[in-house]
Short mmCIF file of C-alpha atoms (C1' of nucleotides) in Angstrom, two decimals:
data_model
loop_
_atom_site.label_atom_id
_atom_site.label_comp_id
_atom_site.label_asym_id
_atom_site.label_seq_id
_atom_site.Cartn_x
_atom_site.Cartn_y
_atom_site.Cartn_z
CA MET A 1481 7.52 -2.77 -8.42
CA LEU A 1482 11.00 -2.91 -6.95
CA ASP A 1483 12.20 -3.76 -10.44
CA LEU A 1484 10.96 -0.42 -11.67
CA ALA A 1485 12.63 1.43 -8.81
CA VAL A 1486 15.93 -0.41 -9.20
CA LEU A 1487 16.14 -0.02 -12.95
CA GLY A 1488 15.19 3.64 -12.66
CA LEU A 1489 17.91 4.31 -10.14
CA LEU A 1490 20.49 2.32 -12.07
CA LYS A 1491 19.70 4.23 -15.22
CA GLU A 1492 21.14 7.28 -13.50
CA GLY A 1493 24.33 5.45 -12.70
CA ASP A 1494 25.84 2.23 -11.39
CA LEU A 1495 25.18 1.45 -7.76
CA HIS A 1496 25.54 -1.36 -5.26
CA GLY A 1497 22.71 -2.81 -3.21
CA TYR A 1498 23.28 -0.97 0.02
CA GLU A 1499 23.38 2.38 -1.73
CA LEU A 1500 20.29 1.49 -3.77
CA ASN A 1501 18.44 0.80 -0.57
CA LYS A 1502 19.32 4.20 0.84
CA ARG A 1503 18.07 6.00 -2.25
CA LEU A 1504 14.97 3.86 -2.28
CA LYS A 1505 14.24 4.99 1.24
CA THR A 1506 13.95 8.62 0.29
CA LEU A 1507 12.10 7.84 -2.92
CA VAL A 1508 9.50 5.36 -1.89
CA GLY A 1509 6.50 6.74 -0.05
CA GLY A 1510 3.97 4.67 1.78
CA TYR A 1511 6.02 1.58 2.41
CA ALA A 1512 9.27 0.52 3.92
CA THR A 1513 12.24 -0.61 1.95
CA SER A 1514 14.08 -3.71 3.04
CA PHE A 1515 17.15 -5.63 2.07
CA GLY A 1516 15.05 -8.73 2.28
CA ALA A 1517 13.21 -7.57 -0.80
CA LEU A 1518 16.00 -5.73 -2.56
CA TYR A 1519 18.72 -8.36 -2.76
CA PRO A 1520 16.48 -11.08 -4.15
CA ALA A 1521 15.15 -8.53 -6.63
CA LEU A 1522 18.67 -7.72 -7.79
CA ALA A 1523 19.46 -11.40 -8.17
CA ARG A 1524 16.31 -11.86 -10.21
CA LEU A 1525 17.08 -8.87 -12.40
CA GLU A 1526 20.54 -10.23 -13.06
CA ARG A 1527 19.25 -13.68 -13.95
CA GLY A 1528 16.83 -12.02 -16.37
CA GLY A 1529 19.62 -10.07 -18.00
CA TRP A 1530 18.25 -6.64 -17.11
CA VAL A 1531 21.30 -5.76 -15.05
CA SER A 1532 24.89 -6.95 -14.77
CA SER A 1533 27.09 -6.86 -11.72
CA THR A 1534 30.75 -6.47 -10.93
CA ALA A 1535 32.32 -7.39 -7.64
CA VAL A 1536 34.27 -4.38 -6.45
CA VAL A 1537 36.94 -4.84 -3.82
CA PRO A 1538 36.88 -1.61 -1.88
CA THR A 1539 40.48 -0.53 -2.33
CA SER A 1540 41.31 3.09 -3.02
CA ASP A 1541 39.77 2.93 -6.44
CA PRO A 1542 39.25 6.36 -7.98
CA ASP A 1543 36.64 4.91 -10.35
CA ASP A 1544 34.48 3.85 -7.45
CA PRO A 1545 31.21 5.73 -7.95
CA THR A 1546 30.24 5.91 -4.27
CA ALA A 1547 33.43 5.84 -2.27
CA ALA A 1548 35.07 8.72 -4.13
CA GLY A 1549 33.57 11.52 -2.06
CA ARG A 1550 34.22 9.88 1.26
CA ALA A 1551 37.69 8.72 0.33
CA ARG A 1552 38.79 12.30 -0.09
CA ARG A 1553 37.58 13.22 3.38
CA THR A 1554 38.66 10.09 5.15
CA ARG A 1555 42.40 10.25 4.50
CA ARG A 1556 42.84 6.54 4.12
CA ARG A 1557 45.96 5.02 5.58
CA SER A 1558 46.41 1.85 3.57
CA GLY A 1559 45.21 0.33 0.33
CA ARG A 1560 41.63 -0.37 1.37
CA SER A 1561 39.66 2.73 2.14
CA LYS A 1562 36.42 1.76 3.86
CA SER A 1563 33.44 -0.63 3.88
CA GLY A 1564 34.07 -4.05 5.27
CA ARG A 1565 32.99 -6.16 2.38
CA THR A 1566 33.31 -6.45 -1.36
CA ARG A 1567 30.44 -4.69 -2.98
CA LYS A 1568 28.49 -5.81 -5.97
CA VAL A 1569 28.04 -2.83 -8.24
CA TYR A 1570 25.11 -3.16 -10.61
CA HIS A 1571 24.84 -1.77 -14.11
CA ILE A 1572 21.71 -1.58 -16.21
CA THR A 1573 21.93 -3.42 -19.53
CA GLU A 1574 20.35 -2.40 -22.83
CA ALA A 1575 17.64 -4.97 -22.29
CA GLY A 1576 17.13 -3.46 -18.86
CA GLU A 1577 16.70 -0.01 -20.33
CA SER A 1578 13.98 -1.07 -22.71
CA HIS A 1579 12.37 -3.08 -19.92
CA LEU A 1580 12.36 0.07 -17.82
CA LEU A 1581 10.52 1.94 -20.56
CA GLU A 1582 7.86 -0.77 -20.56
CA LEU A 1583 7.49 -0.69 -16.79
CA LEU A 1584 7.14 3.07 -16.91
CA GLN A 1585 4.00 2.80 -18.99
CA GLU A 1586 2.03 -0.16 -17.71
CA ASP A 1587 -1.11 0.37 -15.68
CA ALA A 1588 -0.85 3.54 -13.48
CA SER A 1589 -3.88 2.51 -11.42
CA ASN A 1590 -1.62 1.29 -8.68
CA GLU A 1591 -0.76 4.10 -6.29
CA ARG A 1592 2.71 2.91 -5.41
CA ARG A 1593 3.64 2.03 -8.92
CA PHE A 1594 2.49 5.36 -10.26
CA ARG A 1595 4.64 7.07 -7.71
CA LEU A 1596 7.70 5.30 -9.08
CA GLN A 1597 6.58 5.84 -12.65
CA LEU A 1598 6.39 9.56 -12.03
CA ALA A 1599 9.72 9.57 -10.27
CA PHE A 1600 11.36 8.20 -13.41
CA CYS A 1601 9.05 9.48 -16.12
CA ARG A 1602 11.79 11.83 -17.31
CA PHE A 1603 13.16 8.81 -19.15
CA LEU A 1604 10.02 8.61 -21.26
CA SER A 1605 9.51 10.56 -24.44
CA PRO A 1606 7.28 13.63 -23.94
CA ASP A 1607 4.25 12.05 -25.57
CA ARG A 1608 4.61 8.78 -23.67
CA ARG A 1609 4.92 10.79 -20.50
CA LEU A 1610 1.76 12.67 -21.25
CA GLU A 1611 0.04 9.35 -21.90
CA LEU A 1612 1.07 8.15 -18.48
CA LEU A 1613 -0.29 11.24 -16.77
CA GLU A 1614 -3.54 11.03 -18.69
CA LEU A 1615 -3.89 7.38 -17.82
CA ARG A 1616 -3.52 8.17 -14.15
CA ARG A 1617 -5.97 11.00 -14.51
CA ALA A 1618 -8.54 8.70 -16.11
CA HIS A 1619 -8.12 6.29 -13.26
CA LEU A 1620 -8.67 8.93 -10.60
CA MET A 1621 -11.66 10.34 -12.46
CA GLY A 1622 -13.08 6.83 -12.54
CA LEU A 1623 -12.69 6.53 -8.79
CA GLN A 1624 -14.34 9.88 -8.28
CA ALA A 1625 -17.27 8.99 -10.50
CA ARG A 1626 -17.72 5.67 -8.75
CA GLY A 1627 -17.73 7.47 -5.42
CA ARG A 1628 -20.38 9.88 -6.60
CA ARG A 1629 -22.58 7.15 -8.04
CA ASN A 1630 -22.87 5.33 -4.75
CA PRO A 1631 -22.26 7.91 -2.05
CA GLU A 1632 -21.53 6.83 1.50
CA GLN A 1633 -24.41 6.99 3.89
CA SER A 1634 -22.99 5.68 7.08
CA THR A 1635 -24.36 7.02 10.30
CA ASP A 1636 -21.03 6.56 12.04
CA PRO A 1637 -19.19 9.90 12.31
CA TYR A 1638 -15.76 8.27 12.00
CA VAL A 1639 -16.66 6.48 8.81
CA ARG A 1640 -18.19 9.63 7.40
CA SER A 1641 -15.08 11.58 8.24
CA LEU A 1642 -12.97 8.94 6.55
CA PHE A 1643 -14.89 9.17 3.32
CA GLN A 1644 -14.88 12.92 3.50
CA ARG A 1645 -11.10 12.83 3.63
CA ASP A 1646 -11.05 10.40 0.72
CA ARG A 1647 -13.00 12.81 -1.42
CA GLU A 1648 -10.80 15.72 -0.51
CA ARG A 1649 -7.68 13.76 -1.19
CA LEU A 1650 -8.98 12.71 -4.56
CA GLU A 1651 -9.81 16.28 -5.49
CA HIS A 1652 -6.41 17.46 -4.37
CA ASP A 1653 -4.68 14.74 -6.32
CA LEU A 1654 -6.62 15.52 -9.45
CA ALA A 1655 -5.82 19.20 -9.20
CA TRP A 1656 -2.16 18.35 -8.75
CA LEU A 1657 -2.22 16.00 -11.73
CA ASP A 1658 -3.95 18.59 -13.86
CA ARG A 1659 -1.22 21.07 -13.09
CA LEU A 1660 1.38 18.52 -14.11
CA ILE A 1661 -0.46 17.82 -17.35
CA ALA A 1662 -0.84 21.50 -18.12
CA THR A 1663 2.84 22.28 -17.76
CA GLU A 1664 3.60 19.16 -19.75
CA ARG A 1665 1.43 20.43 -22.62
CA ASN A 1666 3.06 23.83 -22.52
CA HIS A 1667 6.51 22.35 -22.78
CA GLN A 1668 5.47 20.12 -25.64
CA GLN A 1669 4.06 23.07 -27.53
CA GLY A 1670 7.30 24.93 -26.95
CA GLU A 1671 9.24 22.07 -28.47
CA THR A 1672 7.10 20.82 -31.31
CA GLU A 1673 5.78 24.03 -32.80
CA PRO A 1674 8.80 26.24 -32.50
CA MET A 1675 10.13 26.25 -36.05
CA ILE A 1676 9.63 29.88 -36.80
CA ASP A 1677 11.56 32.48 -34.94
CA ARG A 1678 13.45 30.25 -32.50
CA SER A 1679 15.87 33.01 -31.79
CA LEU A 1680 13.44 34.98 -29.71
CA GLN A 1681 11.97 32.03 -27.81
CA ILE A 1682 14.66 29.61 -26.74
CA GLU A 1683 16.76 30.75 -23.85
CA PRO A 1684 20.47 30.35 -24.59
CA GLY A 1685 22.54 27.88 -22.56
CA PRO A 1686 25.05 28.97 -19.94
CA ASP A 1687 28.04 28.69 -22.25
CA THR A 1688 27.89 30.78 -25.42
CA PRO A 1689 30.83 29.83 -27.62
CA MET B 1421 -5.79 -6.79 8.07
CA LEU B 1422 -8.74 -8.58 6.54
CA ASP B 1423 -9.32 -10.09 9.97
CA LEU B 1424 -9.91 -6.64 11.37
CA ALA B 1425 -12.31 -5.74 8.58
CA VAL B 1426 -14.23 -8.99 8.80
CA LEU B 1427 -14.57 -8.96 12.58
CA GLY B 1428 -15.61 -5.30 12.49
CA LEU B 1429 -18.31 -5.97 9.93
CA LEU B 1430 -19.52 -9.08 11.74
CA LYS B 1431 -19.77 -7.20 15.00
CA GLU B 1432 -22.54 -5.17 13.38
CA GLY B 1433 -24.41 -8.33 12.43
CA ASP B 1434 -24.11 -11.81 10.95
CA LEU B 1435 -23.18 -11.95 7.28
CA HIS B 1436 -22.11 -14.44 4.65
CA GLY B 1437 -18.94 -14.17 2.58
CA TYR B 1438 -20.40 -12.70 -0.54
CA GLU B 1439 -22.13 -9.96 1.36
CA LEU B 1440 -19.01 -9.27 3.41
CA ASN B 1441 -17.09 -8.78 0.22
CA LYS B 1442 -19.57 -6.21 -1.03
CA ARG B 1443 -19.37 -4.20 2.17
CA LEU B 1444 -15.60 -4.48 2.13
CA LYS B 1445 -15.57 -2.97 -1.32
CA THR B 1446 -17.15 0.26 -0.18
CA LEU B 1447 -15.13 0.36 3.02
CA VAL B 1448 -11.64 -0.43 1.89
CA GLY B 1449 -9.75 2.37 0.17
CA GLY B 1450 -6.55 1.93 -1.74
CA TYR B 1451 -6.78 -1.73 -2.55
CA ALA B 1452 -9.09 -4.21 -4.15
CA THR B 1453 -11.08 -6.77 -2.28
CA SER B 1454 -11.09 -10.30 -3.55
CA PHE B 1455 -12.78 -13.56 -2.73
CA GLY B 1456 -9.42 -15.20 -3.04
CA ALA B 1457 -8.37 -13.42 0.13
CA LEU B 1458 -11.70 -13.31 1.91
CA TYR B 1459 -12.73 -16.96 1.94
CA PRO B 1460 -9.42 -18.26 3.26
CA ALA B 1461 -9.51 -15.50 5.87
CA LEU B 1462 -12.97 -16.62 6.99
CA ALA B 1463 -11.81 -20.22 7.21
CA ARG B 1464 -8.82 -19.13 9.27
CA LEU B 1465 -10.97 -17.05 11.60
CA GLU B 1466 -13.28 -19.99 12.12
CA ARG B 1467 -10.42 -22.36 12.87
CA GLY B 1468 -9.15 -19.85 15.41
CA GLY B 1469 -12.52 -19.65 17.09
CA TRP B 1470 -13.07 -15.94 16.36
CA VAL B 1471 -16.15 -16.62 14.29
CA SER B 1472 -18.66 -19.43 13.89
CA SER B 1473 -20.62 -20.30 10.80
CA THR B 1474 -23.99 -21.75 9.95
CA ALA B 1475 -24.93 -23.17 6.57
CA VAL B 1476 -28.10 -21.48 5.47
CA VAL B 1477 -30.18 -23.04 2.74
CA PRO B 1478 -31.70 -20.08 0.96
CA THR B 1479 -35.38 -20.93 1.35
CA SER B 1480 -37.88 -18.23 2.24
CA ASP B 1481 -36.48 -17.95 5.70
CA PRO B 1482 -37.72 -14.88 7.56
CA ASP B 1483 -34.71 -15.06 9.90
CA ASP B 1484 -32.30 -14.65 7.02
CA PRO B 1485 -30.42 -11.46 7.77
CA THR B 1486 -29.65 -10.51 4.19
CA ALA B 1487 -32.47 -11.90 2.08
CA ALA B 1488 -35.17 -10.29 4.16
CA GLY B 1489 -35.15 -6.93 2.44
CA ARG B 1490 -35.01 -8.33 -1.03
CA ALA B 1491 -37.57 -11.02 -0.30
CA ARG B 1492 -40.13 -8.38 0.43
CA ARG B 1493 -39.52 -6.69 -2.90
CA THR B 1494 -39.07 -9.80 -4.99
CA ARG B 1495 -42.42 -11.48 -4.30
CA ARG B 1496 -41.03 -14.99 -4.28
CA ARG B 1497 -43.18 -17.62 -5.92
CA SER B 1498 -42.06 -20.85 -4.33
CA GLY B 1499 -40.17 -22.05 -1.28
CA ARG B 1500 -36.71 -21.00 -2.37
CA SER B 1501 -36.41 -17.29 -2.90
CA LYS B 1502 -33.11 -16.52 -4.60
CA SER B 1503 -29.35 -17.25 -4.69
CA GLY B 1504 -28.22 -20.51 -6.21
CA ARG B 1505 -26.20 -21.90 -3.40
CA THR B 1506 -26.31 -22.50 0.32
CA ARG B 1507 -24.68 -19.65 2.10
CA LYS B 1508 -22.42 -19.80 5.09
CA VAL B 1509 -23.50 -17.13 7.51
CA TYR B 1510 -20.77 -16.06 9.92
CA HIS B 1511 -21.22 -14.91 13.47
CA ILE B 1512 -18.59 -13.27 15.65
CA THR B 1513 -17.82 -15.13 18.90
CA GLU B 1514 -16.94 -13.61 22.25
CA ALA B 1515 -13.30 -14.46 21.64
CA GLY B 1516 -13.67 -12.71 18.31
CA GLU B 1517 -15.01 -9.58 19.94
CA SER B 1518 -12.10 -9.26 22.30
CA HIS B 1519 -9.72 -10.05 19.45
CA LEU B 1520 -11.32 -7.22 17.51
CA LEU B 1521 -10.62 -4.82 20.37
CA GLU B 1522 -6.97 -5.83 20.28
CA LEU B 1523 -6.72 -5.39 16.52
CA LEU B 1524 -8.31 -1.97 16.83
CA GLN B 1525 -5.44 -0.73 18.93
CA GLU B 1526 -2.26 -2.22 17.55
CA ASP B 1527 0.18 -0.09 15.61
CA ALA B 1528 -1.66 2.62 13.54
CA SER B 1529 1.44 3.36 11.47
CA ASN B 1530 0.07 1.29 8.64
CA GLU B 1531 -2.10 3.40 6.39
CA ARG B 1532 -4.54 0.68 5.41
CA ARG B 1533 -4.85 -0.71 8.86
CA PHE B 1534 -5.50 2.67 10.38
CA ARG B 1535 -8.26 3.19 7.86
CA LEU B 1536 -9.98 0.07 9.11
CA GLN B 1537 -9.26 0.92 12.71
CA LEU B 1538 -10.96 4.26 12.28
CA ALA B 1539 -13.87 2.69 10.48
CA PHE B 1540 -14.56 0.52 13.52
CA CYS B 1541 -13.16 2.66 16.32
CA ARG B 1542 -16.70 3.27 17.58
CA PHE B 1543 -16.37 -0.13 19.26
CA LEU B 1544 -13.52 1.18 21.40
CA SER B 1545 -14.00 2.98 24.68
CA PRO B 1546 -13.62 6.76 24.36
CA ASP B 1547 -10.17 6.84 25.94
CA ARG B 1548 -8.88 3.93 23.90
CA ARG B 1549 -10.19 5.65 20.81
CA LEU B 1550 -8.39 8.83 21.71
CA GLU B 1551 -5.23 6.79 22.23
CA LEU B 1552 -5.57 5.40 18.74
CA LEU B 1553 -5.96 8.84 17.20
CA GLU B 1554 -3.01 10.20 19.15
CA LEU B 1555 -0.89 7.25 18.10
CA ARG B 1556 -1.65 7.92 14.48
CA ARG B 1557 -0.94 11.58 14.98
CA ALA B 1558 2.43 10.82 16.52
CA HIS B 1559 3.26 8.64 13.54
CA LEU B 1560 2.38 11.34 11.03
CA MET B 1561 4.29 13.96 12.99
CA GLY B 1562 7.28 11.65 12.92
CA LEU B 1563 7.04 11.37 9.16
CA GLN B 1564 6.80 15.11 8.83
CA ALA B 1565 9.81 15.69 11.05
CA ARG B 1566 11.84 13.15 9.14
CA GLY B 1567 10.90 14.86 5.89
CA ARG B 1568 12.00 18.21 7.23
CA ARG B 1569 15.29 16.89 8.57
CA ASN B 1570 16.43 15.62 5.19
CA PRO B 1571 14.57 17.68 2.62
CA GLU B 1572 14.43 16.57 -0.99
CA GLN B 1573 16.82 18.22 -3.33
CA SER B 1574 16.18 16.55 -6.61
CA THR B 1575 16.64 18.56 -9.75
CA ASP B 1576 13.97 16.58 -11.55
CA PRO B 1577 10.72 18.55 -11.68
CA TYR B 1578 8.56 15.42 -11.48
CA VAL B 1579 10.27 14.16 -8.38
CA ARG B 1580 10.05 17.58 -6.80
CA SER B 1581 6.37 17.75 -7.58
CA LEU B 1582 5.89 14.33 -6.05
CA PHE B 1583 7.48 15.34 -2.78
CA GLN B 1584 5.60 18.58 -2.78
CA ARG B 1585 2.37 16.61 -2.96
CA ASP B 1586 3.57 14.34 -0.18
CA ARG B 1587 4.10 17.29 2.11
CA GLU B 1588 0.71 18.78 1.30
CA ARG B 1589 -1.00 15.47 1.85
CA LEU B 1590 0.70 15.05 5.21
CA GLU B 1591 -0.37 18.50 6.30
CA HIS B 1592 -3.90 17.89 5.18
CA ASP B 1593 -4.02 14.57 6.98
CA LEU B 1594 -2.69 16.07 10.17
CA ALA B 1595 -5.24 18.87 10.09
CA TRP B 1596 -7.97 16.31 9.55
CA LEU B 1597 -6.73 14.16 12.41
CA ASP B 1598 -6.49 17.16 14.70
CA ARG B 1599 -10.11 17.99 14.00
CA LEU B 1600 -11.07 14.42 14.87
CA ILE B 1601 -9.08 14.58 18.09
CA ALA B 1602 -10.57 17.92 19.05
CA THR B 1603 -14.16 16.77 18.70
CA GLU B 1604 -13.23 13.60 20.52
CA ARG B 1605 -11.94 15.60 23.46
CA ASN B 1606 -15.03 17.78 23.54
CA HIS B 1607 -17.28 14.76 23.68
CA GLN B 1608 -15.23 13.20 26.45
CA GLN B 1609 -15.42 16.35 28.55
CA GLY B 1610 -19.16 16.41 28.06
CA GLU B 1611 -19.44 12.86 29.31
CA THR B 1612 -16.85 12.45 32.04
CA GLU B 1613 -16.79 15.76 33.84
CA PRO B 1614 -20.39 16.82 33.96
CA MET B 1615 -21.29 16.26 37.61
CA ILE B 1616 -20.34 19.29 39.68
CA ASP B 1617 -20.61 22.92 38.72
CA ARG B 1618 -17.20 23.21 37.15
CA SER B 1619 -18.56 26.07 35.13
CA LEU B 1620 -16.28 28.64 36.73
CA GLN B 1621 -13.05 26.74 36.03
CA ILE B 1622 -13.43 24.97 32.76
CA GLU B 1623 -14.03 27.16 29.78
CA PRO B 1624 -17.65 26.65 28.84
CA GLY B 1625 -18.59 24.95 25.60
CA PRO B 1626 -20.57 26.65 22.87
CA ASP B 1627 -23.84 25.97 24.64
CA THR B 1628 -24.26 27.80 27.98
CA PRO B 1629 -27.16 26.28 29.94
"C1'" DG C 72 -30.93 -16.91 -24.73
"C1'" DG C 73 -27.26 -14.19 -23.07
"C1'" DT C 74 -25.69 -11.10 -19.46
"C1'" DT C 75 -25.54 -9.98 -14.80
"C1'" DA C 76 -25.74 -11.05 -9.97
"C1'" DC C 77 -25.46 -14.53 -6.44
"C1'" DA C 78 -22.39 -17.80 -3.97
"C1'" DT C 79 -18.16 -20.52 -2.41
"C1'" DG C 80 -14.00 -21.95 -2.99
"C1'" DT C 81 -8.73 -23.29 -4.68
"C1'" DA C 82 -4.05 -22.51 -6.78
"C1'" DA C 83 -0.53 -19.98 -8.38
"C1'" DC C 84 1.40 -15.72 -8.15
"C1'" DT C 85 3.01 -10.93 -6.69
"C1'" DA C 86 4.93 -7.95 -3.35
"C1'" DG C 87 6.92 -6.72 0.67
"C1'" DT C 88 8.35 -7.34 6.04
"C1'" DT C 89 10.83 -9.12 9.97
"C1'" DA C 90 14.25 -11.45 11.83
"C1'" DC C 91 18.37 -13.53 11.50
"C1'" DA C 92 23.46 -14.59 10.15
"C1'" DT C 93 27.87 -12.69 9.19
"C1'" DG C 94 31.56 -9.75 9.22
"C1'" DA C 95 34.71 -5.49 8.37
"C1'" DT C 96 35.55 -0.49 9.42
"C1'" DT C 97 35.20 3.77 11.67
"C1'" DA C 98 34.05 7.35 15.06
"C1'" DG C 99 33.72 8.60 19.76
"C1'" DC D 638 35.88 -0.96 23.51
"C1'" DT D 639 31.52 -0.29 21.81
"C1'" DA D 640 28.20 1.57 19.04
"C1'" DA D 641 27.12 2.89 14.45
"C1'" DT D 642 27.62 2.33 9.65
"C1'" DC D 643 28.79 -0.36 5.78
"C1'" DA D 644 27.65 -4.53 3.14
"C1'" DT D 645 25.32 -8.91 1.44
"C1'" DG D 646 22.43 -12.28 1.93
"C1'" DT D 647 18.59 -16.14 3.58
"C1'" DA D 648 14.20 -17.89 5.68
"C1'" DA D 649 9.90 -17.55 7.37
"C1'" DC D 650 6.10 -14.84 7.32
"C1'" DT D 651 2.26 -11.47 6.05
"C1'" DA D 652 -0.95 -9.73 2.87
"C1'" DG D 653 -3.30 -9.42 -1.13
"C1'" DT D 654 -4.29 -10.44 -6.56
"C1'" DT D 655 -5.56 -13.02 -10.61
"C1'" DA D 656 -7.33 -16.65 -12.61
"C1'" DC D 657 -9.83 -20.57 -12.47
"C1'" DA D 658 -13.71 -24.04 -11.31
"C1'" DT D 659 -18.56 -24.57 -10.51
"C1'" DG D 660 -23.27 -23.81 -10.41
"C1'" DT D 661 -28.12 -21.27 -9.69
"C1'" DA D 662 -31.34 -17.79 -10.66
"C1'" DA D 663 -33.16 -13.36 -11.97
"C1'" DC D 664 -33.54 -9.82 -15.60
"C1'" DC D 665 -34.36 -8.10 -20.10
#
DNA sequence: GGTTACATGTAACTAGTTACATGATTAG
DNA sequence: CTAATCATGTAACTAGTTACATGTAACC
């Protein structure tokens, strides 16, 4: 699962482990993010050829993707600007990119994985993306049906309350997914059936040359 | 976590592994339940002295806690009624019961664990139970505060939608928890402060005697 | 006569957590 | 000077999944 998250983040740009972990923290819901999992994952991804790494000595390097912003503020006094240690900046390879596309489509029944899949589904083609959403929807509908087939009949109020919340959460999730799917369909229609009269439909970009 | 589930289920009555797994299936939300986890857990619990087991040869034994119901329906023809194999029926020990009480109170920041804790919180004393609910509430409030301190500012619509759902889910969960806590408090008032005629000080409940 | 349910278990694997070790740099 | 942040990593642990092995018995 971390593989998916790491490759997704690296697809947006090269990063080193520490920075990856910070971004993971905001992205990942429901579980912690730890170096103890991340660094081994990065090593594994590199061995597999999905990513490559470069050791970056933190001197005042204007190409440095993360230090640039801070370096401007921090008015460095000597050659080295900040950060005590050489960083290993990771870059996603071509193999890694196609691997990411695979990871983005498998399963979707896993809550955590789907979360990551959605977070990076912009890298999928529109129809693959729709597939993913539909797959998730099918899974949730299955859960709902299963719940209705054998309804809870506990006498304990706490257990009943728990299952009540489950049902509500499921409904809410399905409604949310359906909204996502609907907008997705609209956009696809706007892009695949537009041939006639584009001039009146497509909004012009900010720069009109 | 399985320990908590198993001890909780056993506290309601003796069961064998296969039956435990079935009950787990309906109880546990968010993850699968597998024999591959359950049987080792049972062995571990037995080694630790939290449970004890008895091998039960499935003859037409009227004391059998699980076959009884079926046996009545199934009109057995010979000595042995059903089930191909001897079962190991587990019983919670006294040590197990006090261990269960401990497990019911630790942490509550873990989603899955809290689910189980709530499912068996009826075994806690009213004030301990309230503590548990408050602990969970504090955790969720912390999450909410953290989310508000550094709000998401992704440009990606899917990521934004994801975080939007997170916020809604948190709110919903908190409202649900608050309802639980409120009814809990009402019940406690009804049980611990009933003696004297407090009627002029404490706001009276819905029923005025 | 094949599928499903009952019943217990092991082995290999996946996934993540906690705690530790190490050390530079910077802000107060 | 000391606490926080940056930065990379290892080791031991927790928790659960998938797949396999093995066999009986009830149902249709």
